Amino acid sequence: MQQDLITRARTWLAEDPDPETRDELAKLIEAEDLDELGARFAGTLQFGTAGLRGEIGAGPMRMNRAVVIRAAAGLAAYLKDQGQAGGLVVIGYDARYKSTDFARDTAAVMTGAGLRAAVLPRPLPTPVLAYAIRHLGAVAGVEVTASHNPPRDNGYKVYLGDGSQIVPPADGEIAAAIAATGPLDTVPRPEGGWEILGDDVLDAYLARTDAVLAAGSPRTARVVYTAMHGVGTSVLTAAFDRAGFSAPVLVAEQAEPDPAFPTVAFPNPEEPGAMDLAFATARRSDPDIVIANDPDADRCAVAVPDPAANGGWRMLRGDEVGALLAAHLVRRGVTGVFAESIVSSSLLGRIAAKAGLGYEETLTGFKWIARVEGLRYGYEEALGYCVDPDGVRDKDGITSALLVAELASVLKEQGRTLLDLLDDLAVEHGLHATDQLSVRVEDLSVIADAMRRLREQPPAALAGLAVTSAEDLSHGTELLPPTDGLRYHLEGARVIVRPSGTEPKLKCYLEVVVPVGSADELPAARARGAELLAGIKRDLAAAAGI
């Protein structure tokens, strides 16, 4: 067993094209570090509907150039098998460690396989890549990014020619083609032959951004903005300038790309402490709202002044922003379908129904939301919003930031705030309070054990609310294809439990709906909502054994 592990490591070492990971692996072999080698060679990173994502390092269970070359070769083989030989593949990348290398390797593999490859000119937001695919008539697109994962991670996200992320069966077919790839020295990788795009594509994307706003709408909101050490600053500030907003006040410490993410433990606006510098900047500059993008700028976080909050600023939940944008679009008279994933608040459905608009629920992820027929607006509770589906069939943190700023401006002209509009929605539709129980694990078996426990012994009640129905989503439903998840409907509440598709986390999404007769009842309704959410979280954790 030990010798077999060393032999596999030496075989991998012999074809690893990266001096850094070769050196790393050689040292592990020399030290006979069997624990670490065992972890690196326990299998291969699985290519799924999220593409690839993992920690950078040597070996098949890490993100590295050898893994990326194989992934690119498999994608190229799949595209040719689909009759796309000679088609264009557009490649974008963020500013994480190795992103430039992974993008270049992908371009080389595509070129060597007889496809045409075009690489975005520099690290840019993921929505620019999603836009470029359809704008350039590409057959596929690749974005090298790990989004809001920890600094040592990177990833590989694949889109097909419709501009949407891959879904089954394409993901499985691409994975099979990756597995069938032979030794790396059989994968042609020329030194050139691909195109480095100029700023034309970015300019075309920016030319669309202010189209999400209503002609003649107020643009008076003052904004503090953080890019969270990612790639959003230059594109967002350009979009705000084009739209006629005053320049956002930047969180200087986080404005420029830095793959080390030195000021945050996790570069995700939802994580504790990630917004501290933004709030400190806001206390100095007194804006109307704070906006944050995640590092690849496809997500958008919003915070508002709130005297009751610690430090005077409160992060809005993704479900709150999702409802606010929906209400804003309804008041602007938009038509089309509103869509969200099953883990997001049911409030969107009520807003759409009252406005006479179509509404659909999908599985988790914009790969599903973006495929809804007639989509006009889609969102997911994890800070993702699609506000221009004709331009970007994915979440877009730039255009959604513009729409939030427009809404804040409209309300400001009325002497009102985003919190006032949330109050209106609660009175109109009931208070929809949401929360999440999220458990990050080192050992993935903890997640599997929790899911097994819940399947074998589903809870009969949570926080004193009877469970009226329990669904195992792995069997699929009339409206949803199968996915690894559980859904519980309670009297006035809903719970969904699922493993994260991108991180080693078990995620539980909680929602309670408390009727509200008038604005005077809101404080009591919020207290009741918070009490129920805390009780559901406590009882669910016990039932899952986490």
XYZ file of C-alpha atoms in Angstrom:
546
model
C 0.000 0.000 0.000
C 2.757 2.424 0.980
C 4.798 1.597 -2.127
C 1.739 1.894 -4.357
C 1.072 5.403 -2.976
C 4.693 6.451 -3.550
C 4.592 5.008 -7.073
C 1.421 6.926 -7.950
C 2.939 10.109 -6.548
C 6.116 9.627 -8.610
C 4.035 9.024 -11.755
C 2.125 12.244 -11.121
C 5.364 14.101 -10.405
C 6.848 13.026 -13.729
C 4.144 14.779 -15.751
C 3.373 17.799 -13.523
C 4.205 20.877 -15.661
C 4.401 23.317 -12.720
C 7.786 23.754 -10.968
C 6.090 24.901 -7.744
C 3.795 21.913 -7.314
C 6.528 19.549 -8.551
C 8.825 20.808 -5.819
C 6.032 20.515 -3.254
C 5.281 16.928 -4.241
C 8.948 15.913 -4.443
C 9.442 17.026 -0.839
C 6.411 15.016 0.322
C 7.750 11.932 -1.458
C 11.236 12.407 -0.045
C 9.833 12.807 3.474
C 7.540 9.800 2.909
C 4.684 11.877 4.337
C 2.098 9.176 3.830
C -0.728 11.035 5.542
C -0.392 14.052 3.270
C 0.241 11.958 0.179
C -2.764 9.812 1.056
C -4.945 12.916 1.201
C -3.625 14.220 -2.127
C -4.072 10.866 -3.904
C -7.295 9.656 -2.259
C -9.121 10.168 -5.565
C -9.553 13.016 -8.015
C -11.315 16.359 -7.716
C -14.777 15.655 -9.049
C -16.005 17.688 -11.996
C -19.672 18.491 -11.395
C -22.229 21.199 -12.007
C -19.992 23.636 -10.137
C -17.037 22.584 -12.311
C -13.965 22.119 -10.155
C -13.038 23.804 -6.911
C -10.433 23.010 -4.301
C -7.241 23.949 -2.518
C -4.198 24.729 -4.659
C -1.473 22.110 -4.353
C 0.077 19.031 -5.944
C -1.866 15.855 -6.677
C -5.215 14.865 -8.181
C -7.220 15.999 -5.117
C -5.905 19.572 -5.407
C -6.256 22.396 -7.911
C -3.118 22.600 -10.060
C -2.010 22.923 -13.651
C -2.086 19.166 -14.282
C -5.702 18.929 -13.091
C -6.678 21.997 -15.135
C -5.012 20.686 -18.313
C -6.954 17.444 -17.963
C -10.187 19.364 -17.360
C -9.573 21.530 -20.426
C -8.757 18.474 -22.545
C -11.969 16.789 -21.428
C -14.015 19.907 -22.183
C -12.399 20.200 -25.622
C -13.152 16.542 -26.380
C -16.763 17.010 -25.258
C -17.221 20.104 -27.442
C -15.813 18.328 -30.493
C -18.054 15.351 -29.815
C -20.988 17.781 -29.786
C -20.060 18.949 -33.295
C -18.405 22.166 -32.093
C -14.948 21.568 -33.614
C -13.450 24.909 -34.580
C -15.813 26.793 -32.256
C -14.738 29.654 -30.005
C -14.081 29.158 -26.281
C -13.821 32.342 -24.190
C -11.719 32.210 -21.024
C -11.918 34.580 -18.070
C -10.069 34.560 -14.770
C -9.938 36.282 -11.412
C -6.905 37.443 -9.413
C -6.385 34.365 -7.243
C -3.184 32.376 -7.025
C -2.524 30.471 -10.277
C -5.555 31.932 -12.087
C -3.432 33.377 -14.902
C -1.614 30.051 -15.347
C -4.868 28.081 -15.400
C -6.371 30.453 -17.998
C -3.302 30.208 -20.221
C -3.216 26.405 -19.976
C -6.885 26.272 -20.946
C -6.267 28.485 -23.979
C -3.332 26.301 -25.031
C -5.323 23.068 -24.735
C -8.278 24.483 -26.680
C -5.975 25.731 -29.418
C -4.151 22.409 -29.554
C -7.485 20.608 -29.905
C -8.447 22.647 -32.959
C -10.857 25.004 -31.192
C -10.421 28.762 -31.170
C -9.608 30.342 -27.823
C -9.923 33.943 -26.652
C -8.797 35.123 -23.210
C -10.147 38.211 -21.458
C -7.477 40.920 -21.221
C -6.955 40.821 -17.441
C -8.633 39.605 -14.250
C -12.276 40.701 -14.556
C -15.620 39.931 -12.886
C -17.228 36.590 -13.714
C -20.320 38.300 -15.220
C -18.100 39.850 -17.903
C -17.132 36.336 -18.995
C -20.773 35.184 -18.877
C -21.710 38.170 -21.059
C -18.810 37.606 -23.477
C -19.906 34.060 -24.363
C -23.108 35.154 -26.074
C -21.726 38.499 -27.233
C -18.941 36.734 -29.172
C -20.990 33.734 -30.255
C -18.783 31.277 -28.376
C -19.593 27.579 -28.006
C -18.374 27.572 -24.400
C -16.749 29.669 -21.726
C -14.437 28.954 -18.809
C -14.042 31.130 -15.733
C -11.084 30.447 -13.470
C -12.315 31.438 -10.016
C -13.071 30.127 -6.550
C -15.509 32.962 -5.929
C -15.611 33.645 -2.160
C -13.693 30.542 -1.021
C -10.609 30.783 1.250
C -7.384 32.246 -0.220
C -5.694 28.915 -0.946
C -8.561 27.720 -3.158
C -9.133 28.085 -6.867
C -11.710 26.718 -9.251
C -12.863 26.149 -12.798
C -16.393 27.050 -13.877
C -17.757 25.999 -17.272
C -20.488 27.629 -19.359
C -21.914 26.409 -22.652
C -22.854 28.539 -25.637
C -26.202 29.679 -24.220
C -24.236 31.641 -21.616
C -25.462 29.508 -18.704
C -23.428 27.272 -16.423
C -23.485 23.572 -17.213
C -26.180 21.276 -15.860
C -26.727 17.522 -16.221
C -26.170 15.636 -18.424
C -23.396 17.886 -19.791
C -21.460 17.844 -16.519
C -21.346 14.044 -16.434
C -20.369 13.826 -20.090
C -17.548 16.328 -19.591
C -16.414 14.447 -16.467
C -16.286 11.215 -18.482
C -14.203 12.934 -21.165
C -11.813 14.233 -18.498
C -11.444 10.719 -17.054
C -10.677 9.394 -20.542
C -7.821 11.867 -21.071
C -4.506 10.076 -21.465
C -1.065 11.133 -20.185
C -0.467 14.888 -20.249
C 2.246 14.574 -22.876
C -0.468 13.384 -25.277
C -2.416 16.650 -24.837
C -1.192 19.188 -27.435
C -0.385 22.529 -25.801
C 1.056 25.002 -28.313
C 2.904 28.101 -27.106
C 0.511 30.450 -28.891
C -2.295 30.713 -31.383
C -5.064 32.041 -29.136
C -6.392 35.588 -28.951
C -5.970 37.980 -26.049
C -9.089 40.128 -26.197
C -8.940 43.896 -25.912
C -11.317 46.076 -23.943
C -14.036 45.863 -26.620
C -15.908 43.101 -24.764
C -15.672 44.939 -21.436
C -16.873 48.139 -23.108
C -19.837 46.264 -24.612
C -20.679 44.815 -21.188
C -20.467 48.237 -19.564
C -22.654 49.713 -22.301
C -25.421 47.343 -21.157
C -25.086 47.943 -17.430
C -27.019 51.200 -17.152
C -29.792 49.667 -19.269
C -30.945 47.937 -16.064
C -31.947 51.367 -14.738
C -35.107 53.297 -15.598
C -34.581 56.272 -17.888
C -34.525 59.466 -15.890
C -34.527 57.738 -12.491
C -32.778 59.528 -9.610
C -29.091 58.661 -9.098
C -28.522 60.417 -5.771
C -27.634 57.576 -3.380
C -24.208 57.871 -1.759
C -22.411 54.532 -1.646
C -19.450 53.016 0.190
C -18.056 50.086 -1.817
C -15.705 47.219 -1.130
C -14.370 44.742 -3.687
C -13.227 42.417 -0.871
C -9.702 42.276 -2.383
C -11.239 41.038 -5.633
C -11.651 42.244 -9.202
C -14.772 44.392 -8.914
C -13.479 47.916 -8.265
C -12.598 49.141 -11.753
C -15.686 47.687 -13.425
C -18.160 48.782 -10.756
C -16.797 52.327 -10.570
C -16.925 52.557 -14.378
C -20.531 51.333 -14.361
C -21.526 53.845 -11.679
C -19.835 56.654 -13.628
C -21.621 55.714 -16.866
C -24.953 55.646 -15.032
C -24.472 59.113 -13.547
C -23.972 58.177 -9.893
C -21.326 59.948 -7.888
C -18.206 57.852 -7.394
C -18.552 55.343 -4.560
C -16.300 55.832 -1.560
C -13.911 52.889 -1.740
C -12.802 50.784 1.201
C -9.167 51.524 0.428
C -7.706 48.507 2.230
C -9.785 46.125 0.082
C -10.021 47.985 -3.235
C -7.205 46.288 -5.166
C -6.961 42.589 -6.065
C -4.877 40.603 -3.579
C -4.973 36.781 -3.614
C -3.887 36.672 0.042
C -7.096 38.491 1.138
C -5.094 39.925 4.054
C -7.904 41.765 5.881
C -10.507 38.978 5.996
C -10.552 35.403 7.280
C -12.922 34.431 4.450
C -13.445 36.816 1.494
C -17.206 36.486 1.670
C -19.400 39.440 2.746
C -21.616 37.019 4.684
C -18.784 35.813 6.940
C -18.325 37.391 10.402
C -15.886 40.304 10.327
C -15.646 40.526 6.537
C -17.553 43.833 6.460
C -15.811 45.475 9.428
C -13.606 47.745 7.308
C -16.571 48.708 5.119
C -18.580 49.693 8.173
C -15.638 51.678 9.565
C -15.426 53.532 6.238
C -19.186 54.141 6.330
C -19.024 55.627 9.818
C -16.473 58.133 8.519
C -18.267 59.043 5.272
C -21.980 58.734 6.149
C -23.310 57.108 2.946
C -26.868 55.974 2.278
C -25.856 52.337 1.719
C -22.813 50.069 1.717
C -22.312 47.706 -1.228
C -19.857 44.799 -1.313
C -18.945 42.379 -4.054
C -17.332 39.022 -3.459
C -13.887 38.529 -5.057
C -15.154 37.626 -8.551
C -17.931 40.244 -8.314
C -20.864 38.011 -9.213
C -22.451 38.466 -5.767
C -23.693 41.719 -4.243
C -24.082 42.418 -0.525
C -25.927 45.433 0.857
C -25.808 47.087 4.275
C -27.942 49.911 5.635
C -27.741 52.358 8.525
C -29.503 50.905 11.549
C -29.194 52.573 14.970
C -30.211 49.299 16.624
C -27.316 47.377 15.036
C -23.900 47.001 16.611
C -21.765 49.752 15.067
C -24.767 51.429 13.460
C -24.821 49.339 10.264
C -26.708 46.176 9.409
C -26.088 43.698 6.612
C -29.266 42.863 4.768
C -29.872 39.185 4.178
C -29.829 38.002 0.593
C -33.538 37.274 0.860
C -34.200 40.855 1.935
C -32.295 42.308 -1.019
C -33.991 39.792 -3.302
C -37.414 40.987 -2.200
C -36.451 44.664 -2.364
C -35.236 44.379 -5.948
C -38.351 42.434 -6.921
C -40.605 45.103 -5.398
C -38.614 47.810 -7.181
C -38.955 46.080 -10.552
C -42.684 45.541 -9.993
C -43.146 49.236 -9.279
C -41.247 49.989 -12.484
C -43.830 47.908 -14.355
C -41.619 45.104 -15.647
C -43.103 42.001 -17.241
C -41.811 38.438 -17.387
C -41.084 35.655 -14.947
C -39.539 35.989 -11.495
C -37.536 32.959 -10.366
C -35.549 31.804 -7.370
C -34.058 28.636 -5.991
C -35.909 26.497 -3.472
C -33.624 27.660 -0.634
C -34.655 31.301 -1.053
C -37.557 33.091 0.628
C -41.120 32.330 -0.457
C -41.773 36.087 -0.320
C -40.734 36.421 -3.985
C -43.601 34.160 -5.023
C -46.088 36.308 -3.125
C -44.721 39.520 -4.685
C -44.926 37.995 -8.182
C -48.447 36.627 -7.611
C -49.810 39.970 -6.431
C -48.247 41.685 -9.464
C -49.679 39.073 -11.844
C -46.224 37.935 -12.928
C -45.006 34.411 -13.602
C -43.019 32.689 -10.882
C -40.825 29.586 -10.789
C -38.743 27.744 -8.205
C -35.613 25.891 -9.294
C -32.869 23.811 -7.757
C -30.028 25.673 -6.087
C -27.718 27.658 -8.344
C -27.949 30.090 -11.226
C -27.245 27.266 -13.623
C -30.934 26.449 -13.018
C -32.388 29.912 -12.418
C -30.914 31.293 -15.658
C -32.667 28.580 -17.678
C -36.192 29.597 -16.656
C -38.258 30.394 -19.745
C -39.128 34.087 -20.000
C -36.927 35.033 -17.016
C -36.975 38.720 -16.123
C -35.480 38.577 -12.643
C -33.915 35.813 -10.617
C -32.205 35.683 -7.256
C -30.736 33.340 -4.693
C -30.362 33.942 -0.968
C -26.542 33.648 -1.180
C -26.345 37.272 -2.435
C -26.827 36.413 -6.107
C -29.110 38.465 -8.377
C -29.752 38.280 -12.117
C -31.280 41.603 -13.164
C -30.369 41.585 -16.884
C -30.938 38.018 -18.091
C -30.778 39.037 -21.742
C -27.206 40.227 -21.171
C -25.866 37.949 -18.425
C -27.498 34.581 -17.764
C -25.925 34.327 -14.354
C -25.740 36.292 -11.142
C -24.106 39.683 -11.630
C -22.802 41.763 -8.730
C -22.224 44.838 -10.901
C -25.668 45.337 -12.434
C -27.411 44.331 -9.213
C -25.355 46.976 -7.354
C -26.606 49.570 -9.841
C -30.211 48.502 -9.321
C -29.820 48.645 -5.521
C -28.352 52.146 -5.839
C -31.285 53.211 -8.040
C -33.795 51.865 -5.510
C -31.981 53.622 -2.651
C -32.074 56.845 -4.703
C -35.806 56.560 -5.440
C -36.544 56.011 -1.753
C -34.180 58.811 -0.723
C -36.131 61.251 -2.906
C -39.235 60.167 -0.958
C -37.513 60.626 2.397
C -37.537 56.850 2.910
C -35.027 53.997 3.182
C -34.624 50.356 2.239
C -35.720 49.400 5.766
C -38.961 51.346 5.274
C -39.690 49.362 2.122
C -38.967 46.097 3.949
C -41.532 47.138 6.545
C -44.066 47.792 3.781
C -43.474 44.327 2.328
C -43.892 42.686 5.750
C -47.224 44.405 6.313
C -48.403 43.561 2.801
C -47.298 39.921 2.638
C -46.446 38.866 6.210
C -43.045 38.952 7.868
C -40.789 36.445 6.089
C -37.875 35.851 8.463
C -35.006 33.702 7.207
C -31.817 32.324 8.698
C -29.277 29.638 7.986
C -27.614 26.912 10.014
C -24.292 26.343 8.270
C -21.680 23.876 9.519
C -18.187 23.811 7.970
C -16.486 20.433 8.368
C -13.027 18.969 7.941
C -14.405 15.460 7.476
C -17.073 15.159 4.758
C -18.462 12.029 6.430
C -19.991 14.335 9.073
C -22.272 15.738 6.356
C -23.181 12.291 5.037
C -23.952 11.103 8.577
C -26.200 14.104 9.253
C -28.148 13.559 6.026
C -28.514 9.845 6.825
C -29.807 10.572 10.349
C -32.397 13.009 9.042
C -33.539 10.560 6.360
C -33.855 7.683 8.810
C -35.439 9.710 11.620
C -37.063 12.867 10.223
C -38.152 15.335 12.913
C -41.856 15.400 13.768
C -41.686 18.987 15.026
C -39.194 21.872 15.179
C -39.490 24.754 17.659
C -42.890 23.387 18.601
C -44.166 23.647 15.012
C -45.473 20.382 13.581
C -43.773 19.082 10.433
C -46.678 18.746 7.999
C -44.667 17.186 5.166
C -41.148 15.882 4.598
C -39.648 15.443 1.118
C -36.468 13.638 0.147
C -35.401 15.708 -2.857
C -32.993 12.991 -4.013
C -36.057 11.335 -5.579
C -37.015 14.508 -7.464
C -40.477 16.083 -7.500
C -43.042 16.948 -10.172
C -41.244 20.239 -10.759
C -37.654 19.526 -9.709
C -35.019 17.046 -10.879
C -33.312 14.950 -8.176
C -30.817 16.641 -5.848
C -29.263 15.693 -2.520
C -31.531 17.553 -0.150
C -34.399 17.371 2.313
C -37.368 19.747 2.552
C -39.692 20.074 5.528
C -42.893 22.087 5.560
C -44.077 23.154 8.998
C -47.036 25.151 10.227
C -45.876 28.623 9.154
C -42.298 27.611 8.380
C -40.055 25.795 5.909
C -36.667 24.088 6.237
C -34.311 22.781 3.534
C -31.145 20.807 4.338
C -28.454 20.142 1.730
C -24.697 19.710 1.382
C -23.016 22.742 -0.210
C -22.026 22.241 -3.822
C -18.900 24.388 -3.538
C -17.617 24.172 0.049
C -17.253 21.498 2.767
C -20.430 22.657 4.498
C -23.828 21.335 5.513
C -26.369 24.088 4.896
C -29.816 24.346 6.440
C -32.114 27.104 5.155
C -34.855 28.234 7.517
C -37.881 30.437 6.910
C -40.796 31.395 9.134
C -43.760 33.508 8.072
C -45.464 35.584 10.755
C -48.748 37.364 9.851
C -48.663 41.140 10.324
C -51.838 43.218 10.536
C -50.260 46.676 10.685
C -46.908 48.414 11.078
C -47.534 48.569 14.833
C -47.327 44.777 14.982
C -43.899 44.579 13.314
C -41.736 44.610 16.489
C -43.709 41.738 18.014
C -43.669 39.844 14.699
C -39.890 40.221 14.415
C -39.433 39.001 17.980
C -41.650 35.996 17.269
C -39.795 35.280 14.016
C -36.408 35.409 15.742
C -37.661 33.143 18.532
C -38.960 30.548 16.062
C -35.807 30.618 13.943
C -33.619 30.100 17.013
C -35.796 27.185 18.109
C -35.793 25.569 14.664
C -32.015 25.932 14.451
C -31.564 24.340 17.872
C -33.914 21.426 17.236
C -32.639 20.774 13.721
C -29.034 20.663 14.906
C -30.014 18.103 17.510
C -31.934 16.005 14.987
C -29.000 16.038 12.550
C -26.419 15.367 15.242
C -24.322 18.428 14.343
